[in-house]
PDB file of C-alpha atoms in Angstrom:
ATOM      1  CA  GLN A 263      13.746  -5.940  13.483  1.00  0.00           C
ATOM      2  CA  VAL A 264      11.077  -3.990  11.614  1.00  0.00           C
ATOM      3  CA  GLN A 265      10.312  -5.512   8.229  1.00  0.00           C
ATOM      4  CA  LEU A 266       7.773  -4.885   5.487  1.00  0.00           C
ATOM      5  CA  VAL A 267       7.653  -7.302   2.572  1.00  0.00           C
ATOM      6  CA  GLU A 268       5.402  -6.681  -0.434  1.00  0.00           C
ATOM      7  CA  SER A 269       4.218  -9.354  -2.821  1.00  0.00           C
ATOM      8  CA  GLY A 270       1.587  -9.896  -5.496  1.00  0.00           C
ATOM      9  CA  GLY A 271       2.834  -7.633  -8.259  1.00  0.00           C
ATOM     10  CA  GLY A 272       2.984  -8.707 -11.866  1.00  0.00           C
ATOM     11  CA  LEU A 273       1.667  -8.151 -15.375  1.00  0.00           C
ATOM     12  CA  VAL A 274      -2.068  -7.772 -15.927  1.00  0.00           C
ATOM     13  CA  GLN A 275      -4.288  -6.644 -18.793  1.00  0.00           C
ATOM     14  CA  PRO A 276      -6.265  -3.399 -18.662  1.00  0.00           C
ATOM     15  CA  GLY A 277      -9.497  -4.003 -16.797  1.00  0.00           C
ATOM     16  CA  GLY A 278      -7.975  -6.833 -14.832  1.00  0.00           C
ATOM     17  CA  SER A 279      -7.414  -7.209 -11.107  1.00  0.00           C
ATOM     18  CA  LEU A 280      -4.480  -7.738  -8.816  1.00  0.00           C
ATOM     19  CA  ARG A 281      -4.065  -8.065  -5.064  1.00  0.00           C
ATOM     20  CA  LEU A 282      -0.966  -6.801  -3.306  1.00  0.00           C
ATOM     21  CA  SER A 283       0.063  -8.020   0.122  1.00  0.00           C
ATOM     22  CA  CYS A 284       2.334  -6.470   2.726  1.00  0.00           C
ATOM     23  CA  ALA A 285       3.606  -8.695   5.509  1.00  0.00           C
ATOM     24  CA  ALA A 286       4.747  -6.742   8.557  1.00  0.00           C
ATOM     25  CA  SER A 287       6.889  -7.950  11.433  1.00  0.00           C
ATOM     26  CA  GLY A 288       8.969  -6.602  14.293  1.00  0.00           C
ATOM     27  CA  PHE A 289       6.529  -4.017  15.625  1.00  0.00           C
ATOM     28  CA  ALA A 290       3.088  -3.546  17.122  1.00  0.00           C
ATOM     29  CA  PHE A 291       1.065  -3.581  13.931  1.00  0.00           C
ATOM     30  CA  SER A 292      -2.087  -2.067  15.410  1.00  0.00           C
ATOM     31  CA  TRP A 293      -0.283   1.129  16.435  1.00  0.00           C
ATOM     32  CA  TYR A 294       0.716   1.961  12.877  1.00  0.00           C
ATOM     33  CA  VAL A 295      -1.066   3.707  10.063  1.00  0.00           C
ATOM     34  CA  MET A 296      -0.599   1.482   7.030  1.00  0.00           C
ATOM     35  CA  SER A 297      -0.549   2.772   3.496  1.00  0.00           C
ATOM     36  CA  TRP A 298       0.395   2.017  -0.087  1.00  0.00           C
ATOM     37  CA  TYR A 299       2.419   4.345  -2.268  1.00  0.00           C
ATOM     38  CA  ARG A 300       3.443   4.026  -5.881  1.00  0.00           C
ATOM     39  CA  GLN A 301       6.040   5.529  -8.152  1.00  0.00           C
ATOM     40  CA  ALA A 302       5.841   5.478 -11.923  1.00  0.00           C
ATOM     41  CA  PRO A 303       8.755   6.289 -14.241  1.00  0.00           C
ATOM     42  CA  GLY A 304       9.322  10.027 -14.394  1.00  0.00           C
ATOM     43  CA  LYS A 305       6.914  10.733 -11.556  1.00  0.00           C
ATOM     44  CA  GLU A 306       7.200  11.371  -7.845  1.00  0.00           C
ATOM     45  CA  ARG A 307       6.102   8.804  -5.319  1.00  0.00           C
ATOM     46  CA  GLU A 308       2.435   9.296  -4.487  1.00  0.00           C
ATOM     47  CA  LEU A 309       0.064   8.072  -1.821  1.00  0.00           C
ATOM     48  CA  VAL A 310      -2.392   5.526  -3.203  1.00  0.00           C
ATOM     49  CA  ALA A 311      -4.345   4.350  -0.180  1.00  0.00           C
ATOM     50  CA  LEU A 312      -4.185   4.689   3.590  1.00  0.00           C
ATOM     51  CA  LEU A 313      -5.774   2.786   6.457  1.00  0.00           C
ATOM     52  CA  THR A 314      -5.682   3.657  10.156  1.00  0.00           C
ATOM     53  CA  SER A 315      -6.203   1.337  13.112  1.00  0.00           C
ATOM     54  CA  ALA A 316      -9.641   2.937  13.465  1.00  0.00           C
ATOM     55  CA  ALA A 317     -10.526   1.678   9.964  1.00  0.00           C
ATOM     56  CA  ARG A 318     -10.472   5.142   8.428  1.00  0.00           C
ATOM     57  CA  THR A 319      -9.415   5.130   4.795  1.00  0.00           C
ATOM     58  CA  ASN A 320      -8.066   7.605   2.308  1.00  0.00           C
ATOM     59  CA  TYR A 321      -7.563   7.091  -1.424  1.00  0.00           C
ATOM     60  CA  ALA A 322      -5.994   9.010  -4.232  1.00  0.00           C
ATOM     61  CA  ASP A 323      -8.651  10.399  -6.564  1.00  0.00           C
ATOM     62  CA  SER A 324      -7.157   8.424  -9.431  1.00  0.00           C
ATOM     63  CA  VAL A 325      -7.873   5.074  -7.742  1.00  0.00           C
ATOM     64  CA  LYS A 326     -10.995   5.842  -5.725  1.00  0.00           C
ATOM     65  CA  GLY A 327     -13.701   3.293  -6.427  1.00  0.00           C
ATOM     66  CA  ARG A 328     -11.239   0.840  -7.968  1.00  0.00           C
ATOM     67  CA  PHE A 329      -8.765   0.085  -5.158  1.00  0.00           C
ATOM     68  CA  THR A 330      -9.524  -1.152  -1.656  1.00  0.00           C
ATOM     69  CA  ILE A 331      -7.096  -1.195   1.262  1.00  0.00           C
ATOM     70  CA  SER A 332      -7.615  -3.542   4.194  1.00  0.00           C
ATOM     71  CA  ARG A 333      -5.684  -4.989   7.114  1.00  0.00           C
ATOM     72  CA  ASP A 334      -5.616  -8.117   9.221  1.00  0.00           C
ATOM     73  CA  ASN A 335      -4.133  -7.264  12.617  1.00  0.00           C
ATOM     74  CA  ALA A 336      -3.941 -10.915  13.673  1.00  0.00           C
ATOM     75  CA  LYS A 337      -1.753 -11.705  10.667  1.00  0.00           C
ATOM     76  CA  ASN A 338       0.120  -8.383  10.606  1.00  0.00           C
ATOM     77  CA  MET A 339      -0.923  -8.032   6.994  1.00  0.00           C
ATOM     78  CA  VAL A 340      -2.172  -5.165   4.870  1.00  0.00           C
ATOM     79  CA  LEU A 341      -3.740  -5.751   1.467  1.00  0.00           C
ATOM     80  CA  LEU A 342      -4.453  -3.654  -1.586  1.00  0.00           C
ATOM     81  CA  GLN A 343      -7.128  -5.025  -3.881  1.00  0.00           C
ATOM     82  CA  MET A 344      -6.835  -3.393  -7.289  1.00  0.00           C
ATOM     83  CA  ASP A 345      -9.697  -3.736  -9.763  1.00  0.00           C
ATOM     84  CA  SER A 346     -10.395  -2.224 -13.176  1.00  0.00           C
ATOM     85  CA  LEU A 347      -6.704  -1.624 -13.664  1.00  0.00           C
ATOM     86  CA  LYS A 348      -5.538   0.943 -16.177  1.00  0.00           C
ATOM     87  CA  PRO A 349      -2.194   1.365 -17.944  1.00  0.00           C
ATOM     88  CA  GLU A 350      -1.578   4.487 -15.870  1.00  0.00           C
ATOM     89  CA  ASP A 351      -1.605   2.309 -12.755  1.00  0.00           C
ATOM     90  CA  THR A 352       1.732   0.886 -13.869  1.00  0.00           C
ATOM     91  CA  ALA A 353       4.276   1.628 -11.148  1.00  0.00           C
ATOM     92  CA  VAL A 354       6.334   0.198  -8.346  1.00  0.00           C
ATOM     93  CA  TYR A 355       4.076  -0.124  -5.321  1.00  0.00           C
ATOM     94  CA  TYR A 356       5.470   0.326  -1.817  1.00  0.00           C
ATOM     95  CA  CYS A 357       4.051  -0.566   1.560  1.00  0.00           C
ATOM     96  CA  ASN A 358       4.495   2.011   4.321  1.00  0.00           C
ATOM     97  CA  ALA A 359       4.031   1.771   8.072  1.00  0.00           C
ATOM     98  CA  HIS A 360       3.766   5.002  10.035  1.00  0.00           C
ATOM     99  CA  ASN A 361       4.019   4.933  13.821  1.00  0.00           C
ATOM    100  CA  TRP A 362       1.576   7.571  14.986  1.00  0.00           C
ATOM    101  CA  LEU A 363       3.232   7.737  18.424  1.00  0.00           C
ATOM    102  CA  ASN A 364       6.770   8.663  17.381  1.00  0.00           C
ATOM    103  CA  ARG A 365       6.178   9.485  13.697  1.00  0.00           C
ATOM    104  CA  GLU A 366       8.637   6.869  12.458  1.00  0.00           C
ATOM    105  CA  ASP A 367       8.202   5.482   8.946  1.00  0.00           C
ATOM    106  CA  TYR A 368       9.153   2.103   7.520  1.00  0.00           C
ATOM    107  CA  TRP A 369       9.121   1.014   3.884  1.00  0.00           C
ATOM    108  CA  GLY A 370       9.044  -2.229   1.999  1.00  0.00           C
ATOM    109  CA  GLN A 371      11.216  -3.022  -1.009  1.00  0.00           C
ATOM    110  CA  GLY A 372       8.441  -2.459  -3.530  1.00  0.00           C
ATOM    111  CA  THR A 373       6.666  -4.678  -6.027  1.00  0.00           C
ATOM    112  CA  GLN A 374       6.246  -3.965  -9.735  1.00  0.00           C
ATOM    113  CA  VAL A 375       2.767  -3.683 -11.215  1.00  0.00           C
ATOM    114  CA  THR A 376       2.501  -3.486 -14.994  1.00  0.00           C
ATOM    115  CA  VAL A 377      -0.839  -2.987 -16.738  1.00  0.00           C
ATOM    116  CA  SER A 378      -0.545  -3.621 -20.447  1.00  0.00           C
ATOM    117  CA  SER A 379      -2.179  -5.550 -23.257  1.00  0.00           C
TER     118      SER A 379
END
């Protein structure tokens, strides 16, 4: 059974840091492109960061230089390190796994990140 479980969300002050984790199971982790999306109230879900098995990365302009995506294939884990957080980063963050062979997508349940003083 394919599963993605996010954790690490919470309330942080502007300028603070937070690390999100996505635990993956039930599939060959290394064959998937892993990414983080987020959705804020009143906005569409947007791509935040992406990481391929070849270690290629892609970031939204709004988070470039502040967020870092990484993966640990041995642990089937993908991480999102978020630094210098801003109130506009407040959103529900979702982990996504994209199978580049058959183009299937899997999603986690989401974790809430709130940046406020």
